[in-house]
Amino acid sequence: MKPFTLGPVELTIIALESENPTPAFLAALAAQVDAGTVRLIDFVVLAKSMDDEVTITEVDREEYALAGIDLSACGLAGYEDLSTLADRMPRGTSAAVIAFEPVWSRTLEAQLAEAGAAVIGTEQIPAVVANAIVELSADL
């Protein structure tokens, strides 16, 4: 079997307080990449006007202080995916969309494939939701 070059890729949309990611946002992302926790695949910024028009901006690594981080597959987050994510945004807001690979997952999926098994789907529960559920259940 040919080795996997990518594990599963997650698309995450993150609401921004301004039109562009802040230095603190970028530092948090860079820290995860530097720690080897994730591999950054693609990164775009969406802006949704008050009349529902969406602007998609590919992140320039120099402009956003990501010069040391390679984007492994720019363009992986396609127009259709980005449009679906933009539908979740309120009018007049901006969001970052990052495509990343949880590094451990490539090895796991390759091992599963060797064993004749395959992951056929995943569902992610955002941390804010998971933590709220745990907190609510602790109060019962």
PDB file of N, CA, C and O in Angstrom, residues 7 11 15-16 28 34 37 46 48 50 53 58 63-64 66 69 79 89 101 105 110-111 122 126:
ATOM      1  N   GLY A   7      -3.393  12.595   6.700  1.00  0.00           N
ATOM      2  CA  GLY A   7      -4.439  11.938   7.468  1.00  0.00           C
ATOM      3  C   GLY A   7      -5.715  12.712   7.222  1.00  0.00           C
ATOM      4  O   GLY A   7      -5.790  13.517   6.285  1.00  0.00           O
ATOM      5  N   LEU A  11     -11.655  21.010   8.737  1.00  0.00           N
ATOM      6  CA  LEU A  11     -11.915  22.415   8.399  1.00  0.00           C
ATOM      7  C   LEU A  11     -12.576  23.038   9.611  1.00  0.00           C
ATOM      8  O   LEU A  11     -13.611  22.556  10.070  1.00  0.00           O
ATOM      9  N   ALA A  15     -14.627  32.517  14.395  1.00  0.00           N
ATOM     10  CA  ALA A  15     -15.100  33.901  14.330  1.00  0.00           C
ATOM     11  C   ALA A  15     -13.970  34.835  14.745  1.00  0.00           C
ATOM     12  O   ALA A  15     -13.251  34.573  15.706  1.00  0.00           O
ATOM     13  N   LEU A  16     -13.827  35.922  14.008  1.00  0.00           N
ATOM     14  CA  LEU A  16     -12.803  36.926  14.313  1.00  0.00           C
ATOM     15  C   LEU A  16     -13.463  38.184  14.856  1.00  0.00           C
ATOM     16  O   LEU A  16     -14.583  38.524  14.466  1.00  0.00           O
ATOM     17  N   ALA A  28      -1.119  31.596  18.627  1.00  0.00           N
ATOM     18  CA  ALA A  28      -1.717  30.353  19.128  1.00  0.00           C
ATOM     19  C   ALA A  28      -1.656  29.261  18.063  1.00  0.00           C
ATOM     20  O   ALA A  28      -1.329  28.105  18.351  1.00  0.00           O
ATOM     21  N   ASP A  34       4.256  24.472  15.717  1.00  0.00           N
ATOM     22  CA  ASP A  34       5.619  24.292  16.228  1.00  0.00           C
ATOM     23  C   ASP A  34       5.725  23.091  17.165  1.00  0.00           C
ATOM     24  O   ASP A  34       6.746  22.405  17.191  1.00  0.00           O
ATOM     25  N   THR A  37       1.658  19.305  16.959  1.00  0.00           N
ATOM     26  CA  THR A  37       0.308  18.811  17.237  1.00  0.00           C
ATOM     27  C   THR A  37      -0.526  18.732  15.966  1.00  0.00           C
ATOM     28  O   THR A  37      -1.280  17.775  15.764  1.00  0.00           O
ATOM     29  N   LEU A  46     -12.633  34.674   5.602  1.00  0.00           N
ATOM     30  CA  LEU A  46     -13.915  34.980   4.979  1.00  0.00           C
ATOM     31  C   LEU A  46     -14.454  36.263   5.582  1.00  0.00           C
ATOM     32  O   LEU A  46     -14.348  36.478   6.789  1.00  0.00           O
ATOM     33  N   LYS A  48     -18.130  38.474   5.433  1.00  0.00           N
ATOM     34  CA  LYS A  48     -19.508  38.451   4.948  1.00  0.00           C
ATOM     35  C   LYS A  48     -20.106  39.836   5.149  1.00  0.00           C
ATOM     36  O   LYS A  48     -20.206  40.325   6.275  1.00  0.00           O
ATOM     37  N   MET A  50     -23.013  42.940   4.908  1.00  0.00           N
ATOM     38  CA  MET A  50     -24.385  43.044   5.401  1.00  0.00           C
ATOM     39  C   MET A  50     -25.407  42.577   4.361  1.00  0.00           C
ATOM     40  O   MET A  50     -26.524  42.231   4.701  1.00  0.00           O
ATOM     41  N   GLU A  53     -22.833  39.157   0.810  1.00  0.00           N
ATOM     42  CA  GLU A  53     -21.764  38.883  -0.145  1.00  0.00           C
ATOM     43  C   GLU A  53     -20.530  38.421   0.629  1.00  0.00           C
ATOM     44  O   GLU A  53     -20.129  39.028   1.617  1.00  0.00           O
ATOM     45  N   GLU A  58      -7.211  34.224   0.472  1.00  0.00           N
ATOM     46  CA  GLU A  58      -6.171  33.256   0.847  1.00  0.00           C
ATOM     47  C   GLU A  58      -5.168  33.981   1.719  1.00  0.00           C
ATOM     48  O   GLU A  58      -4.770  35.110   1.430  1.00  0.00           O
ATOM     49  N   GLU A  63       2.366  38.258   5.022  1.00  0.00           N
ATOM     50  CA  GLU A  63       1.491  39.286   5.588  1.00  0.00           C
ATOM     51  C   GLU A  63       0.998  38.908   6.979  1.00  0.00           C
ATOM     52  O   GLU A  63       0.869  39.740   7.862  1.00  0.00           O
ATOM     53  N   TYR A  64       0.704  37.625   7.172  1.00  0.00           N
ATOM     54  CA  TYR A  64       0.149  37.184   8.442  1.00  0.00           C
ATOM     55  C   TYR A  64       1.186  36.565   9.375  1.00  0.00           C
ATOM     56  O   TYR A  64       0.844  35.820  10.276  1.00  0.00           O
ATOM     57  N   LEU A  66       3.302  34.204   9.095  1.00  0.00           N
ATOM     58  CA  LEU A  66       3.387  32.750   9.079  1.00  0.00           C
ATOM     59  C   LEU A  66       4.553  32.282   8.203  1.00  0.00           C
ATOM     60  O   LEU A  66       4.533  31.179   7.677  1.00  0.00           O
ATOM     61  N   ILE A  69       5.832  28.816   8.554  1.00  0.00           N
ATOM     62  CA  ILE A  69       4.873  27.709   8.501  1.00  0.00           C
ATOM     63  C   ILE A  69       4.502  27.438   7.052  1.00  0.00           C
ATOM     64  O   ILE A  69       4.047  28.326   6.337  1.00  0.00           O
ATOM     65  N   TYR A  79     -14.119  26.150  -2.866  1.00  0.00           N
ATOM     66  CA  TYR A  79     -15.160  27.166  -2.860  1.00  0.00           C
ATOM     67  C   TYR A  79     -16.459  26.635  -2.255  1.00  0.00           C
ATOM     68  O   TYR A  79     -17.115  27.313  -1.468  1.00  0.00           O
ATOM     69  N   MET A  89     -22.105  32.110   9.089  1.00  0.00           N
ATOM     70  CA  MET A  89     -21.639  33.390   9.626  1.00  0.00           C
ATOM     71  C   MET A  89     -22.752  34.432   9.621  1.00  0.00           C
ATOM     72  O   MET A  89     -23.501  34.532   8.653  1.00  0.00           O
ATOM     73  N   GLU A 101      -4.332  19.083   9.725  1.00  0.00           N
ATOM     74  CA  GLU A 101      -4.263  17.649   9.942  1.00  0.00           C
ATOM     75  C   GLU A 101      -3.796  17.406  11.364  1.00  0.00           C
ATOM     76  O   GLU A 101      -2.706  17.845  11.732  1.00  0.00           O
ATOM     77  N   SER A 105      -3.275  11.396  13.505  1.00  0.00           N
ATOM     78  CA  SER A 105      -4.331  10.687  12.786  1.00  0.00           C
ATOM     79  C   SER A 105      -3.838  10.002  11.512  1.00  0.00           C
ATOM     80  O   SER A 105      -4.388   8.976  11.121  1.00  0.00           O
ATOM     81  N   ALA A 110      -3.404   4.972   8.658  1.00  0.00           N
ATOM     82  CA  ALA A 110      -2.569   4.063   7.867  1.00  0.00           C
ATOM     83  C   ALA A 110      -2.541   2.678   8.519  1.00  0.00           C
ATOM     84  O   ALA A 110      -2.644   1.651   7.827  1.00  0.00           O
ATOM     85  N   GLN A 111      -2.420   2.640   9.845  1.00  0.00           N
ATOM     86  CA  GLN A 111      -2.423   1.362  10.554  1.00  0.00           C
ATOM     87  C   GLN A 111      -3.771   0.653  10.421  1.00  0.00           C
ATOM     88  O   GLN A 111      -3.827  -0.572  10.252  1.00  0.00           O
ATOM     89  N   THR A 122     -16.386  11.045  10.572  1.00  0.00           N
ATOM     90  CA  THR A 122     -16.153  11.594  11.902  1.00  0.00           C
ATOM     91  C   THR A 122     -17.110  12.755  12.113  1.00  0.00           C
ATOM     92  O   THR A 122     -17.618  13.335  11.148  1.00  0.00           O
ATOM     93  N   PRO A 126     -17.512  20.888  18.908  1.00  0.00           N
ATOM     94  CA  PRO A 126     -16.665  22.021  19.296  1.00  0.00           C
ATOM     95  C   PRO A 126     -16.424  22.043  20.803  1.00  0.00           C
ATOM     96  O   PRO A 126     -17.295  21.661  21.592  1.00  0.00           O
TER      97      PRO A 126
END
